[in-house]
């Protein structure tokens, strides 16, 4: 890896101490890279560029899955061992053991490819050598995952492997017949159902191509343009700085593809303006982290887990984008409402956000960045596959970058012969984008390979069905207790009431499980684990499979703002100088209204309308009146929750008003007629009471 600064590390607007802390947090999420010089740096860059070119080639030419997936894992593991040190004290030095690990990573895949079809044919009865290479691959994946992220995910993988090995010795209902090394080797290493299963399939196709696309956007200047445009377009209001953060995080989410990267890139520019507006350190950090979180759930480029949704459900990625549209609007609406309330609650000042450029002027100069951002959706709507769509969107971005010399991925001077031919091209944004496209996917690729081990164990042992049965059993007993309570209060004891209570508790338990898993592992791994062990429980209760997976996806994203691994709020706190945990609580405050929305997906058939039927095929049969009603009630519910959490709506709320707003918000996000009427009445009463009371002259 060459010793150069990537766009996310451009932190000129913050202090040296904050810059150091932010880089530490980025390394905690993405791993601590080695920085090489000279010939070694050139070699590392060449390897990364070759990896990107191979995957771009695989996007337009047919490369069989049994070749593409293992080669992808080999590339990722070899680069991880060469780029990520075994420990911090060995940073920036290539050690002999790193070379051995890298060669071993290639060897286990070469062994697979050497045997061809015969390799998979003997998966039921693997040879001694097959088992040796299989165990070596598992160990290499565990070490590679530890280097590129943290030790927690490898530890979780080891627990699952132990579950597979020692099943007969476990207490009921967890017991199973147990599987030896030979059986695990055959399932995890010698088929396309374990390590090289769905997760690696998505990583080797969609995820790496989207990472390359994001790198091309960044090196063409799209990230800087989106920030400048947002701050130019949102001036003139007390809430301008907050509005600019909301808009900037939405636009920047596509190029960065990372909650931490979006938080850091935007925070280094936005925090001084937020401070001038009147935001405290923790409040500013919470807003930045909440905005960064939106990068993972925002179309057209969502987080890596979104690509897995498409693969698990066997649907088009365009359908996932469609499902994410309304929830994303509701997410940013929740933050936007909180920002507007902040401005009134704290009496914030009007500040000039951008003196040098007008938004219209910027749009006229750099309009092609918007084209690059939506190119993926355009190509998919033209009938291209997601893989081809992102490939041609990357080509489009590269071509459009030449509309302005300051955005060109290859300098104009190179074409004019004013700079060394080879050196000029090698140091261009084009090469850097290819390099960072591969390097940026390494931790995700290792996470997917490790998650493949977990999925293989769950499939082999039937753990998913057992886990779902346990969750449903707990939900059943709890639901019966709630029904008995409601019956005592005068409610009718009906099968529907029992089903609704069981579904509510199952959804709550599932959200809690996803959240707890997300505290320990990255979003991608959290989604994969919970999709195979928790989603079946929701589906058994009649929840559509796409709604169950979107529910799990949204709660997996909570790991980005949840301690002890709340990297986005911690990075924001490093920039603002606020307390990390207080910043995390502020981030929760900004996110809370929108994160009740996923319950609407699963608690009632009407709530599925927020996902627009799950696919474009179902749009023609959609009940648009129902979609409109559920969307409007969700919007009003978010406003009510925001006001209740802030203690301020039109003006400062009393204790009774605040309670009514929270109850109204909770009622409105529960998609039934009775709860909607209750929520609307409470909201109307609160607004009326506030209108009747004289406005306070001093801010809170």
XYZ file of C-alpha atoms in Angstrom:
700
model
C 0.000 0.000 0.000
C 1.539 3.274 -1.059
C 2.116 6.011 1.500
C -0.648 8.338 0.326
C -3.683 9.984 1.887
C -7.058 8.707 0.798
C -9.994 11.129 0.701
C -11.411 9.941 4.004
C -8.155 10.863 5.695
C -8.268 14.460 4.551
C -8.863 15.900 8.022
C -7.344 19.352 7.696
C -10.207 21.033 9.576
C -9.499 19.415 12.958
C -6.696 19.397 15.510
C -3.720 17.061 15.379
C -4.912 15.174 18.470
C -8.395 14.735 17.009
C -6.914 13.685 13.662
C -4.858 10.994 15.392
C -7.871 9.689 17.325
C -10.070 9.633 14.209
C -7.469 7.652 12.272
C -7.292 5.162 15.139
C -11.074 4.689 14.966
C -11.006 4.281 11.197
C -8.295 1.659 11.603
C -10.440 -0.062 14.247
C -13.161 -0.501 11.622
C -11.040 -0.969 8.504
C -7.821 -2.333 9.975
C -4.402 -0.742 10.447
C -2.738 -0.519 7.046
C 0.950 -0.808 6.445
C 2.471 2.113 4.526
C 5.267 1.002 2.252
C 7.745 2.958 0.153
C 9.670 2.399 -3.055
C 9.450 -0.842 -4.989
C 7.419 -2.550 -2.259
C 4.752 0.160 -2.442
C 4.617 -0.204 -6.213
C 4.219 -3.979 -5.878
C 1.332 -3.640 -3.380
C -0.397 -1.103 -5.572
C 0.036 -3.387 -8.582
C -1.514 -6.324 -6.709
C -4.514 -4.237 -5.682
C -4.947 -2.874 -9.214
C -4.792 -6.398 -10.683
C -7.471 -7.516 -8.211
C -9.783 -4.678 -9.302
C -9.139 -5.317 -13.000
C -9.855 -9.027 -12.546
C -13.235 -8.303 -10.973
C -14.087 -5.702 -13.614
C -13.276 -8.337 -16.234
C -15.470 -10.866 -14.403
C -18.336 -8.352 -14.566
C -18.471 -8.458 -18.382
C -17.163 -11.953 -19.083
C -18.396 -15.252 -17.686
C -16.142 -16.520 -14.905
C -17.612 -19.654 -13.271
C -18.542 -19.335 -9.591
C -16.239 -22.193 -8.599
C -13.335 -20.089 -9.942
C -14.453 -16.523 -9.170
C -15.276 -17.034 -5.496
C -12.074 -18.869 -4.470
C -9.898 -16.467 -6.492
C -11.653 -13.527 -4.794
C -10.935 -15.005 -1.361
C -7.315 -15.738 -2.345
C -6.787 -12.139 -3.515
C -8.378 -10.771 -0.340
C -6.459 -13.000 2.082
C -3.105 -12.483 0.366
C -3.511 -8.691 0.362
C -4.730 -8.687 3.961
C -1.602 -10.500 5.118
C 0.641 -8.184 3.093
C -1.112 -4.932 4.007
C -2.363 -5.502 7.574
C 0.342 -6.227 10.202
C 0.058 -9.086 12.688
C 0.416 -6.528 15.499
C 0.815 -2.748 15.678
C 4.486 -2.951 16.631
C 5.210 -4.518 13.235
C 3.499 -1.780 11.221
C 5.055 -0.499 8.001
C 7.328 -3.522 7.724
C 6.804 -6.603 5.579
C 7.669 -9.559 7.819
C 8.636 -13.047 6.641
C 5.592 -14.625 8.271
C 3.307 -12.244 6.333
C 4.759 -13.577 3.094
C 4.237 -17.179 4.277
C 0.595 -16.444 5.159
C 0.036 -14.789 1.772
C 1.587 -17.720 -0.113
C -0.461 -20.193 1.944
C -3.633 -18.241 1.069
C -2.908 -18.676 -2.609
C -1.893 -22.318 -2.153
C -5.217 -23.434 -0.609
C -7.093 -21.982 -3.580
C -4.638 -23.322 -6.181
C -5.152 -26.762 -4.622
C -8.922 -26.420 -5.142
C -8.630 -25.277 -8.728
C -6.048 -27.960 -9.560
C -8.511 -30.762 -8.837
C -11.386 -29.119 -10.724
C -14.719 -30.978 -10.672
C -13.209 -33.937 -8.835
C -12.669 -31.715 -5.808
C -16.372 -31.136 -5.196
C -17.267 -34.730 -6.065
C -15.378 -36.054 -3.050
C -16.820 -33.529 -0.550
C -18.604 -36.361 1.295
C -15.353 -38.326 1.731
C -12.478 -35.807 1.727
C -8.927 -37.118 1.664
C -6.386 -36.435 4.384
C -4.785 -33.724 2.232
C -8.197 -32.140 1.599
C -8.704 -31.891 5.344
C -5.257 -30.340 5.862
C -5.934 -27.626 3.289
C -9.476 -27.133 4.602
C -8.307 -26.591 8.183
C -5.546 -24.286 6.883
C -8.132 -22.171 5.031
C -10.300 -21.811 8.135
C -7.294 -20.765 10.227
C -6.166 -18.279 7.562
C -9.646 -16.752 7.413
C -9.745 -16.395 11.205
C -6.355 -14.665 11.254
C -7.162 -12.505 8.228
C -10.441 -11.404 9.812
C -8.673 -10.582 13.064
C -6.127 -8.437 11.240
C -8.613 -6.579 9.042
C -11.239 -5.886 11.711
C -11.155 -7.144 15.321
C -10.767 -10.399 17.250
C -14.486 -10.525 18.125
C -15.783 -11.983 14.836
C -13.143 -14.778 14.761
C -14.122 -15.584 18.348
C -17.794 -15.852 17.305
C -16.788 -18.123 14.396
C -14.845 -20.354 16.792
C -17.949 -20.652 18.989
C -19.997 -21.826 15.998
C -17.287 -24.322 15.018
C -17.248 -25.621 18.587
C -21.032 -25.977 18.416
C -20.663 -28.128 15.297
C -17.920 -30.288 16.803
C -19.357 -30.833 20.275
C -23.088 -31.072 19.531
C -23.660 -34.400 21.348
C -22.252 -32.946 24.588
C -24.567 -29.897 24.668
C -27.764 -29.696 26.747
C -31.203 -29.807 25.041
C -32.530 -28.160 22.947
C -29.103 -27.310 21.507
C -27.862 -30.871 21.180
C -27.231 -32.501 17.786
C -25.309 -35.513 16.492
C -22.036 -33.610 16.004
C -19.699 -33.364 12.995
C -16.022 -34.258 12.734
C -13.234 -32.427 10.910
C -13.767 -34.421 7.699
C -17.465 -33.551 7.522
C -16.825 -29.885 8.272
C -14.050 -29.748 5.683
C -16.360 -31.151 3.029
C -19.171 -28.733 3.863
C -17.161 -25.558 4.423
C -14.206 -25.894 2.009
C -15.168 -28.282 -0.790
C -18.603 -26.957 -1.792
C -20.150 -23.603 -2.657
C -22.393 -23.743 0.412
C -19.958 -22.859 3.189
C -17.040 -20.437 2.977
C -17.641 -19.903 -0.739
C -21.406 -19.558 -0.322
C -23.802 -16.647 -0.617
C -21.751 -14.089 1.324
C -18.564 -14.574 -0.707
C -20.641 -14.728 -3.894
C -21.992 -11.237 -3.168
C -18.577 -9.968 -2.046
C -16.895 -11.213 -5.248
C -19.479 -9.621 -7.528
C -21.548 -6.734 -6.227
C -19.672 -5.511 -3.157
C -16.236 -5.154 -4.728
C -17.685 -3.547 -7.850
C -19.597 -1.021 -5.748
C -16.431 -0.342 -3.751
C -14.546 0.342 -6.981
C -17.413 2.550 -8.149
C -17.293 4.499 -4.868
C -13.530 4.956 -5.221
C -13.961 6.304 -8.761
C -16.590 8.758 -7.476
C -14.279 9.932 -4.702
C -11.223 10.392 -6.921
C -13.281 12.277 -9.489
C -14.081 14.842 -6.786
C -17.712 13.830 -6.205
C -17.342 13.713 -2.430
C -16.036 17.280 -2.181
C -18.699 18.496 -4.600
C -21.537 16.917 -2.597
C -20.304 18.589 0.601
C -19.846 21.993 -1.091
C -23.241 21.741 -2.783
C -25.021 20.814 0.451
C -23.517 23.703 2.384
C -24.204 26.150 -0.429
C -27.823 25.062 -0.831
C -28.800 25.196 2.851
C -27.802 28.718 3.904
C -29.945 31.479 5.412
C -31.716 29.669 8.283
C -30.906 29.055 11.967
C -31.031 25.344 11.140
C -28.803 25.729 8.059
C -25.760 23.955 9.486
C -27.841 21.003 10.667
C -29.734 20.858 7.365
C -26.452 20.850 5.457
C -25.217 17.883 7.522
C -28.416 15.959 6.741
C -28.230 16.699 3.010
C -24.476 16.218 2.812
C -24.578 12.850 4.560
C -27.254 11.627 2.153
C -25.277 12.671 -0.946
C -21.908 11.611 0.451
C -23.153 8.187 1.505
C -22.932 6.896 -2.057
C -19.247 7.674 -2.654
C -18.065 6.623 0.813
C -20.226 3.551 1.484
C -19.225 3.702 5.157
C -20.861 5.257 8.192
C -17.537 6.117 9.831
C -16.039 7.524 6.612
C -19.102 9.722 5.996
C -19.084 10.941 9.602
C -15.387 11.822 9.495
C -15.340 13.403 6.044
C -18.385 15.560 6.766
C -17.456 16.273 10.383
C -14.081 17.818 9.620
C -15.884 20.436 7.499
C -19.197 20.769 9.316
C -18.275 20.835 13.001
C -16.943 24.438 13.098
C -20.197 25.600 11.492
C -22.314 23.506 13.866
C -20.425 25.023 16.808
C -21.008 28.552 15.506
C -24.702 27.781 15.141
C -24.918 26.840 18.807
C -24.556 23.069 18.887
C -22.769 21.608 21.879
C -19.922 19.144 21.344
C -22.012 16.046 22.047
C -25.063 17.264 20.116
C -22.928 18.107 17.067
C -21.180 14.740 17.243
C -24.494 12.915 17.610
C -25.916 14.668 14.554
C -22.811 13.872 12.473
C -22.893 10.197 13.504
C -26.625 9.910 12.783
C -26.110 11.432 9.340
C -23.200 9.080 8.676
C -25.367 6.137 9.666
C -27.738 7.048 6.849
C -24.994 6.240 4.330
C -25.514 2.532 5.032
C -29.256 2.586 4.324
C -29.480 5.153 1.525
C -30.101 4.303 -2.141
C -28.662 3.965 -4.688
C -25.584 2.575 -2.894
C -26.541 0.963 0.414
C -24.269 -0.923 2.779
C -22.739 -4.275 1.901
C -25.515 -6.141 3.741
C -28.085 -4.795 1.267
C -26.462 -6.775 -1.548
C -26.811 -9.887 0.599
C -30.546 -9.237 0.958
C -30.904 -9.472 -2.817
C -28.961 -12.732 -2.894
C -30.726 -14.362 0.065
C -34.153 -13.489 -1.379
C -33.141 -14.163 -4.999
C -34.413 -10.755 -6.124
C -32.910 -7.891 -8.107
C -30.814 -5.316 -6.265
C -33.120 -2.745 -7.852
C -35.915 -4.270 -5.762
C -33.820 -3.722 -2.621
C -33.328 -0.091 -3.629
C -37.094 0.207 -4.125
C -37.785 -1.244 -0.674
C -35.287 1.122 0.933
C -36.736 4.280 -0.649
C -39.530 5.217 1.782
C -37.688 4.051 4.944
C -34.677 6.160 3.896
C -36.905 9.207 3.419
C -38.403 8.591 6.862
C -34.923 8.179 8.388
C -33.676 11.506 7.080
C -37.011 13.161 7.824
C -36.593 12.140 11.459
C -33.135 13.736 11.614
C -34.380 16.800 9.708
C -37.240 17.334 12.181
C -34.827 16.991 15.093
C -32.574 19.607 13.487
C -35.485 22.032 13.019
C -36.525 21.535 16.636
C -32.912 22.109 17.739
C -32.886 25.486 15.984
C -36.017 26.640 17.817
C -35.258 24.975 21.126
C -31.769 26.442 21.501
C -32.287 29.735 19.655
C -29.558 28.998 17.127
C -27.891 31.668 15.034
C -28.079 32.227 11.291
C -24.618 31.743 9.794
C -23.267 31.973 6.265
C -22.350 28.458 5.229
C -20.673 29.179 1.915
C -19.492 32.565 0.695
C -17.617 31.617 -2.451
C -20.105 29.578 -4.442
C -23.816 29.439 -5.034
C -25.480 26.061 -5.219
C -26.744 26.734 -8.742
C -23.263 27.744 -9.894
C -21.779 24.559 -8.456
C -24.511 22.445 -10.042
C -23.840 23.988 -13.455
C -20.106 23.305 -13.194
C -20.258 19.809 -11.731
C -23.639 18.468 -12.884
C -22.026 15.248 -14.071
C -21.471 14.101 -10.476
C -25.240 13.772 -10.073
C -25.342 11.737 -13.281
C -22.633 9.430 -11.918
C -24.580 8.932 -8.682
C -27.812 7.838 -10.354
C -26.169 5.967 -13.241
C -26.506 2.604 -11.471
C -30.280 2.930 -11.133
C -30.595 4.136 -14.726
C -28.700 1.137 -16.080
C -30.713 -1.295 -13.937
C -33.972 0.239 -15.155
C -32.683 -0.241 -18.712
C -32.588 -3.980 -18.004
C -28.920 -4.502 -17.142
C -28.037 -6.852 -14.295
C -26.773 -5.213 -11.080
C -23.226 -6.373 -11.854
C -23.245 -4.912 -15.365
C -25.016 -1.790 -14.106
C -22.311 -0.949 -11.599
C -19.609 -1.782 -14.174
C -21.046 0.649 -16.725
C -21.725 3.219 -13.999
C -18.017 3.059 -13.134
C -17.105 3.542 -16.793
C -19.568 6.444 -16.978
C -17.996 8.076 -13.921
C -14.514 7.749 -15.418
C -15.612 9.267 -18.736
C -17.641 12.101 -17.187
C -14.713 13.077 -14.965
C -13.021 14.546 -18.065
C -15.694 17.246 -18.361
C -13.552 19.340 -16.015
C -9.785 19.221 -15.690
C -9.916 19.371 -11.869
C -12.007 16.168 -11.813
C -10.233 14.117 -14.482
C -9.022 10.750 -13.213
C -6.057 11.026 -15.577
C -4.474 14.531 -15.667
C -4.890 16.527 -18.858
C -1.140 17.165 -18.832
C -0.536 13.446 -19.301
C -2.413 13.529 -22.611
C -0.500 16.651 -23.677
C 2.852 14.987 -23.054
C 3.822 17.439 -20.294
C 4.521 14.801 -17.664
C 6.370 11.451 -17.629
C 4.226 8.930 -19.467
C 4.522 5.955 -17.080
C 4.853 7.889 -13.810
C 2.038 10.277 -14.685
C -0.364 7.448 -15.386
C 0.772 5.384 -12.382
C 0.147 8.282 -9.973
C -3.188 9.259 -11.508
C -6.572 9.144 -9.802
C -7.489 6.280 -12.125
C -4.839 3.980 -10.620
C -5.560 5.216 -7.088
C -9.256 4.450 -7.566
C -8.483 0.906 -8.742
C -6.115 0.439 -5.812
C -8.513 1.764 -3.181
C -11.399 -0.154 -4.714
C -9.637 -3.407 -3.803
C -8.151 -2.273 -0.504
C -11.529 -0.903 0.579
C -13.214 -4.292 0.160
C -10.663 -6.373 2.069
C -12.258 -6.187 5.516
C -15.714 -6.835 4.020
C -14.402 -9.780 1.996
C -12.837 -11.329 5.096
C -16.029 -10.704 7.059
C -18.036 -12.468 4.342
C -15.641 -15.438 4.316
C -15.862 -15.728 8.106
C -19.642 -15.381 7.955
C -19.659 -18.175 5.362
C -18.275 -20.504 8.028
C -21.129 -19.505 10.339
C -23.753 -19.991 7.636
C -22.275 -23.389 6.769
C -22.444 -24.515 10.411
C -26.010 -23.237 10.814
C -27.096 -25.075 7.649
C -25.291 -28.289 8.600
C -26.593 -28.446 12.181
C -30.094 -27.033 11.648
C -29.381 -24.351 14.248
C -31.592 -21.800 12.467
C -34.739 -23.884 12.927
C -33.860 -24.671 16.545
C -33.203 -21.026 17.331
C -36.462 -19.943 15.707
C -38.383 -22.555 17.720
C -36.845 -21.271 20.957
C -37.685 -17.639 20.130
C -41.243 -18.575 19.198
C -41.643 -20.564 22.415
C -40.611 -17.568 24.522
C -42.842 -15.286 22.463
C -45.757 -17.705 22.839
C -45.565 -17.780 26.628
C -45.154 -14.020 26.844
C -47.985 -13.394 24.406
C -50.359 -15.569 26.421
C -49.530 -13.590 29.558
C -50.247 -10.297 27.749
C -53.534 -11.637 26.366
C -54.589 -12.694 29.870
C -53.783 -9.193 31.111
C -55.756 -7.518 28.330
C -58.662 -9.889 28.933
C -58.738 -8.845 32.589
C -58.880 -5.211 31.405
C -61.893 -5.969 29.215
C -60.379 -6.823 25.827
C -61.797 -9.722 23.842
C -59.691 -12.870 23.986
C -59.382 -13.674 20.271
C -56.923 -15.739 18.195
C -55.941 -12.536 16.373
C -55.002 -10.806 19.629
C -52.834 -13.779 20.594
C -51.167 -13.790 17.149
C -50.557 -10.031 17.286
C -48.987 -10.223 20.741
C -46.833 -13.184 19.683
C -45.681 -11.320 16.577
C -44.940 -8.182 18.600
C -42.811 -10.103 21.097
C -41.064 -12.074 18.346
C -40.207 -8.826 16.545
C -38.961 -7.334 19.809
C -36.829 -10.396 20.619
C -35.466 -10.429 17.061
C -34.550 -6.740 17.222
C -32.851 -7.338 20.578
C -30.893 -10.323 19.227
C -29.776 -8.397 16.141
C -28.780 -5.442 18.276
C -26.760 -7.600 20.702
C -25.014 -9.430 17.849
C -24.339 -6.053 16.221
C -22.518 -4.866 19.332
C -19.819 -7.445 18.691
C -19.511 -7.794 14.917
C -19.748 -5.517 11.848
C -23.063 -4.743 10.152
C -22.490 -7.268 7.346
C -21.716 -10.151 9.698
C -24.551 -9.161 12.032
C -27.055 -9.279 9.193
C -25.788 -12.622 7.856
C -25.856 -14.321 11.264
C -29.318 -13.049 12.159
C -30.747 -13.643 8.694
C -30.074 -17.375 9.055
C -31.000 -17.798 12.745
C -33.666 -15.147 13.465
C -35.538 -14.405 10.212
C -37.264 -17.832 10.099
C -39.127 -17.027 13.339
C -40.725 -13.923 11.802
C -41.482 -15.708 8.537
C -43.221 -18.546 10.419
C -45.638 -15.980 11.857
C -46.672 -14.793 8.391
C -44.259 -11.903 7.875
C -43.191 -11.703 4.193
C -39.604 -12.825 3.784
C -38.473 -9.493 2.302
C -40.018 -7.575 5.233
C -38.289 -9.872 7.749
C -34.905 -9.386 6.073
C -35.310 -5.600 5.827
C -36.275 -5.528 9.518
C -33.080 -7.401 10.423
C -30.985 -5.234 8.087
C -32.126 -1.992 9.707
C -31.442 -3.223 13.211
C -28.059 -4.606 12.176
C -27.186 -1.058 11.135
C -27.707 0.043 14.762
C -24.287 -1.428 15.559
C -22.759 1.716 14.054
C -24.213 3.873 16.850
C -24.310 1.396 19.742
C -21.592 1.097 22.402
C -19.196 -0.547 23.037
C -18.464 -0.602 19.268
C -20.077 2.735 18.398
C -17.381 3.722 15.933
C -19.330 6.491 14.179
C -20.217 8.404 17.392
C -16.728 7.800 18.784
C -15.177 9.213 15.596
C -17.527 12.193 15.760
C -16.597 12.732 19.427
C -12.908 12.724 18.483
C -13.616 15.538 16.016
C -15.831 17.633 18.319
C -13.954 16.951 21.554
C -17.124 15.692 23.255
C -17.566 12.664 25.475
C -17.821 9.452 23.398
C -20.709 7.905 25.324
C -22.652 11.144 25.668
C -22.194 11.594 21.925
C -23.539 8.075 21.409
C -26.647 8.938 23.434
C -27.143 12.067 21.334
C -26.798 9.963 18.193
C -29.465 7.606 19.516
C -31.706 10.610 20.114
C -31.438 11.707 16.480
C -31.955 8.160 15.168
C -34.669 6.962 17.560
C -37.772 8.177 15.662
C -36.748 6.531 12.397
C -35.625 3.272 13.980
C -39.109 2.494 15.232
C -40.214 2.431 11.588
C -38.928 -1.136 10.905
C -41.578 -2.468 13.312
C -44.124 -1.206 10.800
C -42.715 -3.680 8.246
C -43.620 -6.713 10.320
C -46.461 -5.957 12.745
C -49.284 -5.602 10.231
C -49.774 -6.317 6.499
C -50.483 -2.612 5.935
C -46.978 -1.739 7.139
C -45.434 -3.709 4.273
C -46.669 -0.851 2.096
C -43.633 1.129 3.257
C -41.516 -1.392 1.335
C -43.638 -0.844 -1.810
C -44.567 -4.494 -2.105
C -41.001 -5.780 -2.090
C -40.410 -5.600 -5.845
C -41.176 -3.697 -9.022
C -43.340 -6.626 -10.159
C -45.767 -5.932 -7.311
C -46.040 -2.192 -7.912
C -48.921 -2.610 -10.356
C -50.955 -4.443 -7.699
C -49.997 -2.060 -4.881
C -52.773 -0.380 -2.913
C -51.475 3.164 -3.283
C -54.136 4.593 -0.972
C -52.912 2.259 1.791
C -49.283 3.148 1.020
C -50.159 6.857 1.266
C -51.974 6.376 4.581
C -49.198 4.323 6.166
C -46.544 6.784 4.926
C -48.438 9.819 6.262
C -49.065 8.216 9.645
C -45.388 7.228 9.811
C -44.359 10.825 9.070
C -46.673 12.231 11.738
C -45.475 9.550 14.159
C -41.832 10.500 13.534
C -42.624 14.186 14.122
C -44.452 13.299 17.346
C -41.584 11.120 18.593
C -39.034 13.785 17.694
C -41.005 16.362 19.652
C -41.408 14.025 22.607
C -37.731 13.111 22.718
C -36.660 16.745 22.365
C -39.267 18.090 24.802
C -40.146 20.697 22.184
C -42.638 20.866 19.319
C -43.986 24.298 18.428
C -42.618 25.418 21.777
C -41.350 23.828 24.998
C -43.578 20.944 26.065
C -45.034 20.319 29.493
C -44.653 16.884 31.075
C -48.160 15.883 29.964
C -47.583 17.132 26.400
C -44.281 15.285 26.164
C -45.905 12.046 27.337
C -48.738 12.458 24.827
C -46.256 13.044 21.998
C -44.273 9.885 22.816
C -47.451 7.797 23.108
C -48.761 9.328 19.853
C -45.521 8.519 18.051
C -45.514 4.909 19.267
C -49.174 4.506 18.355
C -48.736 5.955 14.869
C -45.885 3.612 13.980
C -48.089 0.634 14.925
C -50.054 0.156 11.702
C -53.633 -0.434 12.872
C -56.711 1.757 12.585
C -57.231 2.059 16.349
C -53.600 3.022 17.053
C -53.593 5.516 14.162
C -56.745 7.232 15.477
C -55.331 7.283 19.014
C -52.045 8.772 17.813
C -53.690 11.428 15.637
C -55.997 12.489 18.469
C -53.113 12.799 20.932
C -51.050 14.727 18.379
C -53.958 17.097 17.643
C -54.579 17.701 21.359
C -50.885 18.452 21.947
C -50.673 20.914 19.041
C -53.872 22.628 20.219
C -52.550 22.984 23.766
C -49.304 24.451 22.457
C -51.137 26.876 20.181
C -53.205 28.113 23.126
C -50.125 28.819 25.234
C -48.052 31.985 24.689
C -44.686 31.439 22.970
C -41.575 31.531 25.138
C -39.151 34.335 24.290
C -35.981 32.690 25.574
C -34.452 29.498 24.210
C -34.150 26.404 26.354
